[in-house]
PDB file of N, CA and C in Angstrom:
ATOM      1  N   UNK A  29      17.345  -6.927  -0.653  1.00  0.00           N
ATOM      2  CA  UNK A  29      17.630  -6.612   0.721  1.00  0.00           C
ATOM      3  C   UNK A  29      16.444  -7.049   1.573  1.00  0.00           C
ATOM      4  N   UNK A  30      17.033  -7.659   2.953  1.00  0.00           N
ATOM      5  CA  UNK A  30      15.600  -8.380   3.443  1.00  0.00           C
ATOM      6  C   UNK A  30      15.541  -6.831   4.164  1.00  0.00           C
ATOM      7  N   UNK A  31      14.330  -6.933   4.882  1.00  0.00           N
ATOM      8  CA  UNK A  31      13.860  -5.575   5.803  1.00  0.00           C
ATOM      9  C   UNK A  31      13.591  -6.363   6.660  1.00  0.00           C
ATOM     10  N   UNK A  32      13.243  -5.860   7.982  1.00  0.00           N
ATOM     11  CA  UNK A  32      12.956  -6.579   9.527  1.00  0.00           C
ATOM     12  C   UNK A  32      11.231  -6.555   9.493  1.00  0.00           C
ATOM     13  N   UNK A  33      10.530  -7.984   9.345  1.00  0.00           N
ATOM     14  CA  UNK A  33       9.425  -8.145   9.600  1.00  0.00           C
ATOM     15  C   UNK A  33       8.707  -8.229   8.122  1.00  0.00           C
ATOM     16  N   UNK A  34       9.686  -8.606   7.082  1.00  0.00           N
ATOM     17  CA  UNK A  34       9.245  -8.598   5.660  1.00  0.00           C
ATOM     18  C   UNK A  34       8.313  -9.458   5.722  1.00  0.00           C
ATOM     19  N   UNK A  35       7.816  -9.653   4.758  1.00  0.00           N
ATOM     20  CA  UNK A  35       5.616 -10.603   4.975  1.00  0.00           C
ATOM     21  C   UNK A  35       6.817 -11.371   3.808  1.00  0.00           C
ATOM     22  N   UNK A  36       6.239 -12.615   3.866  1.00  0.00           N
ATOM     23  CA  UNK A  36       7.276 -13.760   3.466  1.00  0.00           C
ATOM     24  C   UNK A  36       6.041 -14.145   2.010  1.00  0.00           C
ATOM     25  N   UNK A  37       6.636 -13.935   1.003  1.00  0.00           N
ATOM     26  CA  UNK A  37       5.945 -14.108  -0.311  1.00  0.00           C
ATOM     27  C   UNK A  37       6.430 -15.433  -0.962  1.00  0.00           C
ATOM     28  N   UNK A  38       6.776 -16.187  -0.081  1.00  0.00           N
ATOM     29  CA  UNK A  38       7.674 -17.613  -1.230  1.00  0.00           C
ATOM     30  C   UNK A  38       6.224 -18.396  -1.428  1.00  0.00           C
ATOM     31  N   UNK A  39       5.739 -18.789  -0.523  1.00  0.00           N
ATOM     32  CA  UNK A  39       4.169 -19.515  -0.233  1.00  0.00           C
ATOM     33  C   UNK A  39       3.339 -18.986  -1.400  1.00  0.00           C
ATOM     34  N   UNK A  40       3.138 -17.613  -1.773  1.00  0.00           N
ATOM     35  CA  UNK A  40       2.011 -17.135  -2.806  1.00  0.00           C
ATOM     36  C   UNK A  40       2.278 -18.217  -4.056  1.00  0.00           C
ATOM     37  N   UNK A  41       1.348 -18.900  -4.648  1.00  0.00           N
ATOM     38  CA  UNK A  41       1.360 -19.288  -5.856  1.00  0.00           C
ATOM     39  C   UNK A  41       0.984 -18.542  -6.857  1.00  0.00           C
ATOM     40  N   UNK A  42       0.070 -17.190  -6.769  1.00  0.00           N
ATOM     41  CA  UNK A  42      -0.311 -16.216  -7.499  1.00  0.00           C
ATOM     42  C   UNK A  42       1.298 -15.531  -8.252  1.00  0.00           C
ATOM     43  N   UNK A  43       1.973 -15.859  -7.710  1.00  0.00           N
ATOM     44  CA  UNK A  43       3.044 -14.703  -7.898  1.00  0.00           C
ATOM     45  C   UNK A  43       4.346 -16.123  -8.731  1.00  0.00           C
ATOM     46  N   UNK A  44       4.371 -15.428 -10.290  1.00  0.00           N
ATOM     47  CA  UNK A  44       5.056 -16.203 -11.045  1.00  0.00           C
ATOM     48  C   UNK A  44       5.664 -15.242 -12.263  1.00  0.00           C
ATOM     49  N   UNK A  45       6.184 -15.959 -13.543  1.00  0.00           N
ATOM     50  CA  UNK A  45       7.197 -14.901 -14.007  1.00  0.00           C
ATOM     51  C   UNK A  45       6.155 -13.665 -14.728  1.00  0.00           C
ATOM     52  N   UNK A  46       5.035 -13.818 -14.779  1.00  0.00           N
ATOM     53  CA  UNK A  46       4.578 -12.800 -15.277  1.00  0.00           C
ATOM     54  C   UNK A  46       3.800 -11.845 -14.721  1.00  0.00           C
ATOM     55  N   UNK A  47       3.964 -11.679 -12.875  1.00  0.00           N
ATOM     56  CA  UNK A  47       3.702 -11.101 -11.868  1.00  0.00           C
ATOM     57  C   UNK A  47       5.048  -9.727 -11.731  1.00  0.00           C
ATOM     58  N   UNK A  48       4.669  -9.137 -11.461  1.00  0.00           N
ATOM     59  CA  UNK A  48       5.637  -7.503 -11.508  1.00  0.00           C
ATOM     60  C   UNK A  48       5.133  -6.893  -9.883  1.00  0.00           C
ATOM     61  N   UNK A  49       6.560  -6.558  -9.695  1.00  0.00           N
ATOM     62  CA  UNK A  49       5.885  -5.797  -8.283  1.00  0.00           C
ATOM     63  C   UNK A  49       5.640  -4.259  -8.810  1.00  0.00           C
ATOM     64  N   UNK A  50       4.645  -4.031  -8.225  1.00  0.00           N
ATOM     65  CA  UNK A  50       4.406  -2.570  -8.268  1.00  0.00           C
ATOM     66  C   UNK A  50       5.495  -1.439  -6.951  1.00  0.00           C
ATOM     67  N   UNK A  51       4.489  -1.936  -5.617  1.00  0.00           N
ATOM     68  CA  UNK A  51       4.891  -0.995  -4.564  1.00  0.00           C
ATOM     69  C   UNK A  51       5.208  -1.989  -3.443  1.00  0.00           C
ATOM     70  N   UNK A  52       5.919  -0.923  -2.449  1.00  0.00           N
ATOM     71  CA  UNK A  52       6.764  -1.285  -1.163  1.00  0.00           C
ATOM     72  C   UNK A  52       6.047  -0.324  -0.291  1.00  0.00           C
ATOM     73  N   UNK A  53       5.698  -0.780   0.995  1.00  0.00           N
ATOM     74  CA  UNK A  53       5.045   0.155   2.093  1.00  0.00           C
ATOM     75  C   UNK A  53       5.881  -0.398   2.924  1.00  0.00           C
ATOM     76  N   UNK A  54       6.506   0.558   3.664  1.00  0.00           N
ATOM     77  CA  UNK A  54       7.448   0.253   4.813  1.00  0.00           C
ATOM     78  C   UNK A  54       6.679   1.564   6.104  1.00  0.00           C
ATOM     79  N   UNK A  55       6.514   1.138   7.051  1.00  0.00           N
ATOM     80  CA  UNK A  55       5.874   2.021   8.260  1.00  0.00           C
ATOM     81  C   UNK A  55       7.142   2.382   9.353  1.00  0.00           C
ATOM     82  N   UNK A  56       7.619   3.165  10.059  1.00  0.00           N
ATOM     83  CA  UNK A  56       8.613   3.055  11.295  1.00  0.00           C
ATOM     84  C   UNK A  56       7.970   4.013  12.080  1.00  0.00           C
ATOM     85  N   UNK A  57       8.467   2.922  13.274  1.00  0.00           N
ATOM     86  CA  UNK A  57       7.483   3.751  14.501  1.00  0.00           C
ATOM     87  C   UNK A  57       7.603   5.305  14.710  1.00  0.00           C
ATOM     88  N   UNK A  58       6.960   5.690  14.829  1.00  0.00           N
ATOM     89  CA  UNK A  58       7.225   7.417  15.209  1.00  0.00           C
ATOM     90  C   UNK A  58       8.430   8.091  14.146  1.00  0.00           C
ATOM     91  N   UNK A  59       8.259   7.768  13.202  1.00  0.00           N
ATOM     92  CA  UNK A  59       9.254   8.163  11.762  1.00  0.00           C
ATOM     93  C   UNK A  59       7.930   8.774  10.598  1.00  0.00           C
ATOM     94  N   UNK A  60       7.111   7.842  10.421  1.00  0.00           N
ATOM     95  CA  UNK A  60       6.704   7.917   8.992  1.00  0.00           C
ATOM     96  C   UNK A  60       6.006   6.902   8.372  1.00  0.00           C
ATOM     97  N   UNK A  61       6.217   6.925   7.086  1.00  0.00           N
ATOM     98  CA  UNK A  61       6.125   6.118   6.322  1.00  0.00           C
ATOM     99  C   UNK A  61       7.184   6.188   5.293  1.00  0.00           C
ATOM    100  N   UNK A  62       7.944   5.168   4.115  1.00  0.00           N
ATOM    101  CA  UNK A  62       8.470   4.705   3.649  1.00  0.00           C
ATOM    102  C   UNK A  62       7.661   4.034   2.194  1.00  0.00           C
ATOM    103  N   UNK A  63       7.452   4.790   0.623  1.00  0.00           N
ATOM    104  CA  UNK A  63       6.795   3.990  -0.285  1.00  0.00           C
ATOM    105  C   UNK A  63       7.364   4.095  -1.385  1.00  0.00           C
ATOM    106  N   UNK A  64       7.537   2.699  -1.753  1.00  0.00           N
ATOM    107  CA  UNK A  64       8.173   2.933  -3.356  1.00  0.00           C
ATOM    108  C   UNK A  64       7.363   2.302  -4.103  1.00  0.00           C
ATOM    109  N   UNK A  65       7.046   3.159  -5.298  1.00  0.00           N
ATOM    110  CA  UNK A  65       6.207   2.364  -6.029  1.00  0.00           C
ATOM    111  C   UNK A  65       7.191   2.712  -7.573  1.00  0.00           C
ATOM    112  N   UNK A  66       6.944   1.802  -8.746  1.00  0.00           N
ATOM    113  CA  UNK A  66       7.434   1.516  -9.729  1.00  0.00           C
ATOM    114  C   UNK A  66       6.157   2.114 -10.900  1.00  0.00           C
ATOM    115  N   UNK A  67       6.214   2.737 -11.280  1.00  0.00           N
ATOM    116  CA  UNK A  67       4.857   3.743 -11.744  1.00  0.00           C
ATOM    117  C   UNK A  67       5.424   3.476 -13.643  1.00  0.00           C
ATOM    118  N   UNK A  68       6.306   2.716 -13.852  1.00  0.00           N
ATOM    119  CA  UNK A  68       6.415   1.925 -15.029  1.00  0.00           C
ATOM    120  C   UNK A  68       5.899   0.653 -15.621  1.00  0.00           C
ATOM    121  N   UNK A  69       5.046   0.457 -14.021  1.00  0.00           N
ATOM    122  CA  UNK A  69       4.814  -1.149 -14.268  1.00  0.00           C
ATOM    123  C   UNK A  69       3.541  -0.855 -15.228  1.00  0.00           C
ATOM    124  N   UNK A  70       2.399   0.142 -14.646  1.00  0.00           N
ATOM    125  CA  UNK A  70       1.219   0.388 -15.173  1.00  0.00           C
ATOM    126  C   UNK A  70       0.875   1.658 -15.759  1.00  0.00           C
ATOM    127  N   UNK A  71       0.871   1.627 -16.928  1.00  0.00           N
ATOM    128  CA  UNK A  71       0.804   2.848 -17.827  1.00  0.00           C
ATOM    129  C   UNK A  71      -0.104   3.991 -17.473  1.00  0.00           C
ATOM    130  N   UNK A  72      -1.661   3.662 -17.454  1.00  0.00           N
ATOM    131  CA  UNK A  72      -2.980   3.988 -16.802  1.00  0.00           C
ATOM    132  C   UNK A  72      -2.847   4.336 -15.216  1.00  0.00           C
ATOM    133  N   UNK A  73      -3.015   5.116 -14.563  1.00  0.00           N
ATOM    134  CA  UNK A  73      -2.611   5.604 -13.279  1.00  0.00           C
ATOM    135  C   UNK A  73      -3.884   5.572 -12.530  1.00  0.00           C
ATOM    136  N   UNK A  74      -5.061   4.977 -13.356  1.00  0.00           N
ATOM    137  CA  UNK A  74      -6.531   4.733 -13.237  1.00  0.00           C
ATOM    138  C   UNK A  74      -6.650   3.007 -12.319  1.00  0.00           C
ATOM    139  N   UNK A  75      -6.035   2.413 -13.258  1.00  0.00           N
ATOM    140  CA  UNK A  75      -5.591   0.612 -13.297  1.00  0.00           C
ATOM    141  C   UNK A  75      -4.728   0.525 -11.565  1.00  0.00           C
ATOM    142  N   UNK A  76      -3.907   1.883 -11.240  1.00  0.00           N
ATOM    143  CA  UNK A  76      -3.090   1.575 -10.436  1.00  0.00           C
ATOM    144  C   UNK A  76      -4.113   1.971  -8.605  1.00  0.00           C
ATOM    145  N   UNK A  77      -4.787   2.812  -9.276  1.00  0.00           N
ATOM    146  CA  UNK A  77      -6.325   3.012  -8.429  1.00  0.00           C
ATOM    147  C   UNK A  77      -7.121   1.764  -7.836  1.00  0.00           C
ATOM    148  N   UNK A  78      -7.431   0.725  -9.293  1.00  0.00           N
ATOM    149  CA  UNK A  78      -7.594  -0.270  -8.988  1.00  0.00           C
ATOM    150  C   UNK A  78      -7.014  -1.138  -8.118  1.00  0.00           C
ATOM    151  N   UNK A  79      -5.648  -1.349  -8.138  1.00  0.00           N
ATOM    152  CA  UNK A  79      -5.057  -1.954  -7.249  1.00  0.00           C
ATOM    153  C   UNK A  79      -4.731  -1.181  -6.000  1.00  0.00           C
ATOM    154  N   UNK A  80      -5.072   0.024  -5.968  1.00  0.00           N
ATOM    155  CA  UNK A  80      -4.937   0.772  -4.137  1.00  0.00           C
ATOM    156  C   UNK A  80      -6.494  -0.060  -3.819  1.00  0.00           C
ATOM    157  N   UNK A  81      -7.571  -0.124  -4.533  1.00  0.00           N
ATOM    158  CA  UNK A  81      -8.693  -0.761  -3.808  1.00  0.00           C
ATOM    159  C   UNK A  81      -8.606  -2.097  -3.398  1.00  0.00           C
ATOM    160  N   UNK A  82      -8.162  -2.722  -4.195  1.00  0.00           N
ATOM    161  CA  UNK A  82      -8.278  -4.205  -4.218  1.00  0.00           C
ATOM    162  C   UNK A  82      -7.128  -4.130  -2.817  1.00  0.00           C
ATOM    163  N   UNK A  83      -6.280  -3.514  -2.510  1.00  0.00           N
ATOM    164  CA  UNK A  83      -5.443  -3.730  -1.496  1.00  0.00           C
ATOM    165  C   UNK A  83      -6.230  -3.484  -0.382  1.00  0.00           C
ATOM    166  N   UNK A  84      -6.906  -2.289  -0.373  1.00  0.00           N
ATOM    167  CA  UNK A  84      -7.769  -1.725   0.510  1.00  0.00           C
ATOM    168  C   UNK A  84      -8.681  -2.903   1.155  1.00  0.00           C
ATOM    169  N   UNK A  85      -9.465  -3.447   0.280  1.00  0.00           N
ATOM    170  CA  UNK A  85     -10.287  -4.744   0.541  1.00  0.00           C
ATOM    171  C   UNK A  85      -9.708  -6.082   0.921  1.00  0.00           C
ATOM    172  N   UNK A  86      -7.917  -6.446   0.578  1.00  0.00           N
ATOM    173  CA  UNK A  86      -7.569  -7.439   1.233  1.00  0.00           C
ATOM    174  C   UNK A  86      -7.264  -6.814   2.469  1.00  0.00           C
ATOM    175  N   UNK A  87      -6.879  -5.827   2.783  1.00  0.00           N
ATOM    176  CA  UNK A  87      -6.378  -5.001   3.772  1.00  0.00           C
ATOM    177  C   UNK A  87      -7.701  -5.592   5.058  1.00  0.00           C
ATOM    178  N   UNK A  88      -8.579  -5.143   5.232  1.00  0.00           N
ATOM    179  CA  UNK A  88     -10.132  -5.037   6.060  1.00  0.00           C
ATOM    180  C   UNK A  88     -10.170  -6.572   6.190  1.00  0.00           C
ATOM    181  N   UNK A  89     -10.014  -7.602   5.432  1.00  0.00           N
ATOM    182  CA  UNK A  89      -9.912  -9.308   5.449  1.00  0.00           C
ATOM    183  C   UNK A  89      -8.849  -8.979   6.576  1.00  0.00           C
ATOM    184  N   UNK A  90      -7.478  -8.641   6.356  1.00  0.00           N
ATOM    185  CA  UNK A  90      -6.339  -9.178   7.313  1.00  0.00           C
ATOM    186  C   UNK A  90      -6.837  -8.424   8.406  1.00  0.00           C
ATOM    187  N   UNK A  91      -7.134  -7.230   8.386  1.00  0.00           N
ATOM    188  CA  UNK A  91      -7.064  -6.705   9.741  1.00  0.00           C
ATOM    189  C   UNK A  91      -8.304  -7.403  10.738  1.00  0.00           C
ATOM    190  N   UNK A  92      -9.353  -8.012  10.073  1.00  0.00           N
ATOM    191  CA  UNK A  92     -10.300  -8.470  10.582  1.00  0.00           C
ATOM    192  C   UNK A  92      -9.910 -10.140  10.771  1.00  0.00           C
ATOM    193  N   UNK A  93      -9.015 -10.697  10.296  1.00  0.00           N
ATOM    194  CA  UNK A  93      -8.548 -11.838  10.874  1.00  0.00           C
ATOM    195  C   UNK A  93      -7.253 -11.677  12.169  1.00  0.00           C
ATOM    196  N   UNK A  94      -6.632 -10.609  11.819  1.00  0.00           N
ATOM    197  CA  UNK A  94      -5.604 -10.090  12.877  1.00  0.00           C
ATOM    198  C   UNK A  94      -5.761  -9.870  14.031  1.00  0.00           C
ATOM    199  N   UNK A  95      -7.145  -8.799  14.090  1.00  0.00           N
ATOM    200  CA  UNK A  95      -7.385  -8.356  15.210  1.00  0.00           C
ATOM    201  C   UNK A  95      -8.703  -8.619  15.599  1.00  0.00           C
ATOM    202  N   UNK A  96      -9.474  -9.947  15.509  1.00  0.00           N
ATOM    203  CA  UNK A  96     -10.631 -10.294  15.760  1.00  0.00           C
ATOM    204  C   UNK A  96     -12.066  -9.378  15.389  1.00  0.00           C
ATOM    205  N   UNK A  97     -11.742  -8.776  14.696  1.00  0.00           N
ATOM    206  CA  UNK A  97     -12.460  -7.280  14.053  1.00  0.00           C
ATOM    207  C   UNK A  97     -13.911  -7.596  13.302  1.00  0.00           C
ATOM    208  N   UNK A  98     -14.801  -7.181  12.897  1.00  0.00           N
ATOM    209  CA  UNK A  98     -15.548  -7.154  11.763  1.00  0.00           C
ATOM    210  C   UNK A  98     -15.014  -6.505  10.404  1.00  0.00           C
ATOM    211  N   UNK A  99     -15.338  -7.256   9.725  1.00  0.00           N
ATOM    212  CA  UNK A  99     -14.255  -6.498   8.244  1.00  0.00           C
ATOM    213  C   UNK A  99     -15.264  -5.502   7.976  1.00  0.00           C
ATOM    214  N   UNK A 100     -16.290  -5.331   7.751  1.00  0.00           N
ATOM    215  CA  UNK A 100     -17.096  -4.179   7.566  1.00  0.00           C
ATOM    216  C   UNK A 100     -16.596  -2.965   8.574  1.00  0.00           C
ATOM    217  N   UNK A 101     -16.110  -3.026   9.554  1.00  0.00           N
ATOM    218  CA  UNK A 101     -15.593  -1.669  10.118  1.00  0.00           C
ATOM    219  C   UNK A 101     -14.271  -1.480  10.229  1.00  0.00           C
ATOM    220  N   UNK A 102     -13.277  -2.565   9.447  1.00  0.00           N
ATOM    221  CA  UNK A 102     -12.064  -2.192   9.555  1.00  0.00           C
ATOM    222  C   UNK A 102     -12.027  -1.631   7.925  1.00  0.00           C
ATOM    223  N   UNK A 103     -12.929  -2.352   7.018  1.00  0.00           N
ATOM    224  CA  UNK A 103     -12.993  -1.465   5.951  1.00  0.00           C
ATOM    225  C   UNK A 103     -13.473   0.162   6.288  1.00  0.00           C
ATOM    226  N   UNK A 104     -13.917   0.005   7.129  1.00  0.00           N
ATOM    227  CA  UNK A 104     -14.638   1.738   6.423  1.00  0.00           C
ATOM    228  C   UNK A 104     -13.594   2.747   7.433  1.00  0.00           C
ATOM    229  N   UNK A 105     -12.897   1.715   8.300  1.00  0.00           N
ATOM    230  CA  UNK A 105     -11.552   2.697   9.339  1.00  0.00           C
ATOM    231  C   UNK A 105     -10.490   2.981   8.297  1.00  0.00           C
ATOM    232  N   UNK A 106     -10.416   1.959   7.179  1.00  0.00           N
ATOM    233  CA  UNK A 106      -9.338   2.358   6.400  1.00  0.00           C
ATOM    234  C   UNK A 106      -9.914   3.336   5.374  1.00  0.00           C
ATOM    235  N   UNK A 107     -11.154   3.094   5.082  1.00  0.00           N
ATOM    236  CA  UNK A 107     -11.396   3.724   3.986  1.00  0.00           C
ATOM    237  C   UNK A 107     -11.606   5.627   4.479  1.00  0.00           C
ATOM    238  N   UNK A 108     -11.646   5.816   5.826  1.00  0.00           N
ATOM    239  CA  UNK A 108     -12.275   6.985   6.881  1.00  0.00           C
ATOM    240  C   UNK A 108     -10.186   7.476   6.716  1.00  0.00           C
ATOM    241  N   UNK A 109      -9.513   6.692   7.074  1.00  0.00           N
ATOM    242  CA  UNK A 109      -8.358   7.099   6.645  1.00  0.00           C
ATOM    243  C   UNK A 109      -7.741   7.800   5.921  1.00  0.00           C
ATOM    244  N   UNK A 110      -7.853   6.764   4.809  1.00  0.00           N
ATOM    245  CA  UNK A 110      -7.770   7.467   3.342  1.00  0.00           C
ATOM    246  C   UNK A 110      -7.983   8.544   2.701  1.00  0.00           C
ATOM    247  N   UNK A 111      -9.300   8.652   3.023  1.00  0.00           N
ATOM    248  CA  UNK A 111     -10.106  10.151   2.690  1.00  0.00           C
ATOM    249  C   UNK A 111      -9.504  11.561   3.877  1.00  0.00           C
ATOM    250  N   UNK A 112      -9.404  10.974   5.365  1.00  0.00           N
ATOM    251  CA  UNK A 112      -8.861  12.058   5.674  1.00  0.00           C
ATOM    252  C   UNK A 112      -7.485  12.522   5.301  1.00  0.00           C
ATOM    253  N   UNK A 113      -6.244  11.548   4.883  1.00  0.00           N
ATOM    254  CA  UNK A 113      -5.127  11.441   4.465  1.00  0.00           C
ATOM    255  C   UNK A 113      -4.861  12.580   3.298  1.00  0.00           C
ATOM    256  N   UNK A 114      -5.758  12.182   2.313  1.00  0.00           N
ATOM    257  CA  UNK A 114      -6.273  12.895   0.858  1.00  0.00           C
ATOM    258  C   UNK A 114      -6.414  14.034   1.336  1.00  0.00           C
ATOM    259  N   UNK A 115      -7.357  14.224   2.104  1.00  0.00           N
ATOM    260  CA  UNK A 115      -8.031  15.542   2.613  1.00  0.00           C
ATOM    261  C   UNK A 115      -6.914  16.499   2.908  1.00  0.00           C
ATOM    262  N   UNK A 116      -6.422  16.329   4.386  1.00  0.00           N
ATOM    263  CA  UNK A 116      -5.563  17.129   5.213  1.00  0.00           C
ATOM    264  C   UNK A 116      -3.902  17.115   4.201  1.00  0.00           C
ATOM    265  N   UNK A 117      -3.917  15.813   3.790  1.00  0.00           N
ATOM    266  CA  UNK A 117      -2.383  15.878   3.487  1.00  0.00           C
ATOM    267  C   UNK A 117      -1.867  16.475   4.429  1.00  0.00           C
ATOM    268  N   UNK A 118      -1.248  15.676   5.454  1.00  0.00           N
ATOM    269  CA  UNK A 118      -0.689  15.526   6.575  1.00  0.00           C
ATOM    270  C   UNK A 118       0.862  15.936   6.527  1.00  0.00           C
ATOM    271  N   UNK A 119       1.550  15.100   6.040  1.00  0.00           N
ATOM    272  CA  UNK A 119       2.816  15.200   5.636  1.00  0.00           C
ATOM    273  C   UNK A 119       3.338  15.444   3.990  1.00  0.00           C
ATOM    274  N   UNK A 120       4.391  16.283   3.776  1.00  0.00           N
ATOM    275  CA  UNK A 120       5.304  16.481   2.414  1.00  0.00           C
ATOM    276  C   UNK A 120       5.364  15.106   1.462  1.00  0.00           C
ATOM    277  N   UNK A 121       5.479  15.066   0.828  1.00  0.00           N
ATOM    278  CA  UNK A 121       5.875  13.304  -0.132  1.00  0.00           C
ATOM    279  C   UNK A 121       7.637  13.835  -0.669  1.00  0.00           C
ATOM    280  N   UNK A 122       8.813  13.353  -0.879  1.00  0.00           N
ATOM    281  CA  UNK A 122       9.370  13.491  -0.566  1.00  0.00           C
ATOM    282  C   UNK A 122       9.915  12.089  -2.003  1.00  0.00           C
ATOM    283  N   UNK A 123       9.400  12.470  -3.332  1.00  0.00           N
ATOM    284  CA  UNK A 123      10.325  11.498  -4.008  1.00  0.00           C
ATOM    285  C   UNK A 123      11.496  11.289  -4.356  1.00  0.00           C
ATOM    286  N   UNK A 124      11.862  10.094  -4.301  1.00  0.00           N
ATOM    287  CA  UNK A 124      13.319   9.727  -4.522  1.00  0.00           C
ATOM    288  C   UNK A 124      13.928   9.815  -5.369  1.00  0.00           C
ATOM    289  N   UNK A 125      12.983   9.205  -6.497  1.00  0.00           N
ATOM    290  CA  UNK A 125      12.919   9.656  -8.250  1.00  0.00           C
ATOM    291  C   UNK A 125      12.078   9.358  -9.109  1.00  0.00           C
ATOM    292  N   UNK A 126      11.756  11.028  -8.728  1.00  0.00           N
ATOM    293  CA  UNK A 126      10.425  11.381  -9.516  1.00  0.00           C
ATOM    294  C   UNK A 126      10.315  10.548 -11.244  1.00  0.00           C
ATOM    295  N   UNK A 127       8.994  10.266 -11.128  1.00  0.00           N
ATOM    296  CA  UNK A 127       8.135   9.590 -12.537  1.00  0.00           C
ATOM    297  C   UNK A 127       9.053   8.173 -12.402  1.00  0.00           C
ATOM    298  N   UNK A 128       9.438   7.579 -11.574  1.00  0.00           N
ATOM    299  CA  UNK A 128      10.036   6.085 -11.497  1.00  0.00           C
ATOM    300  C   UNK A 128       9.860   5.207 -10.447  1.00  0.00           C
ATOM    301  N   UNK A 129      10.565   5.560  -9.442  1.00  0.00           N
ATOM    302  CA  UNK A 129      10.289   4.818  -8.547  1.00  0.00           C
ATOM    303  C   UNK A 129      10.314   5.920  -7.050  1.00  0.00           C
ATOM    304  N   UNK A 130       9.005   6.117  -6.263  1.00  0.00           N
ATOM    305  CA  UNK A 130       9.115   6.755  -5.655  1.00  0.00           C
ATOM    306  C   UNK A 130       8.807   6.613  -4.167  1.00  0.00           C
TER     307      UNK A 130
END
């Protein structure tokens, strides 16, 4: 199913038959958020840590090419995020189906 404003992955050459998607982040304005992740792909829930960072760090690249930014402070806005996110737990999580895809 396409979604409105999907990031167009045909171009990646990284991504071939032995590439697996993990997760889906979908945002809607004044709604929420929207995440499915596939928590079968990676056994270790440590490994999947790894890849929230490594996202984190391409994350601070785009936003600092996006929005004319320094990546050193769009990293530490996301990373100032995160931690308050963790912290407060803001909103319920709300899985779809639990230990699969949520």
């Amino acid at each position: 199913m396409t979604k409105p404003r999907g990031i167009d992955i045909s171009g990646v050459p990284a991504l071939g038959k032995d590439s697996a998607e993990v997760a889906r982040i979908w945002v809607t304005d004044r709604a929420g958020s929207t995440v499915l992740i596939d928590a079968g792909v990676l056994e270790d829930p440590r490994v999947f840590g790894y890849l929230m960072a490594d996202t984190i760090r391409h994350a601070a690249k785009a936003y600092a090419a996006a929005w004319s930014t320094d990546e050193g402070a769009a990293l530490q806005a996301i990373v100032d995020g995160v931690a308050e996110e963790l912290r407060e737990q803001f909103n319920d999580i709300t899985p779809i189906d639990e230990g699969r895809t949520n």
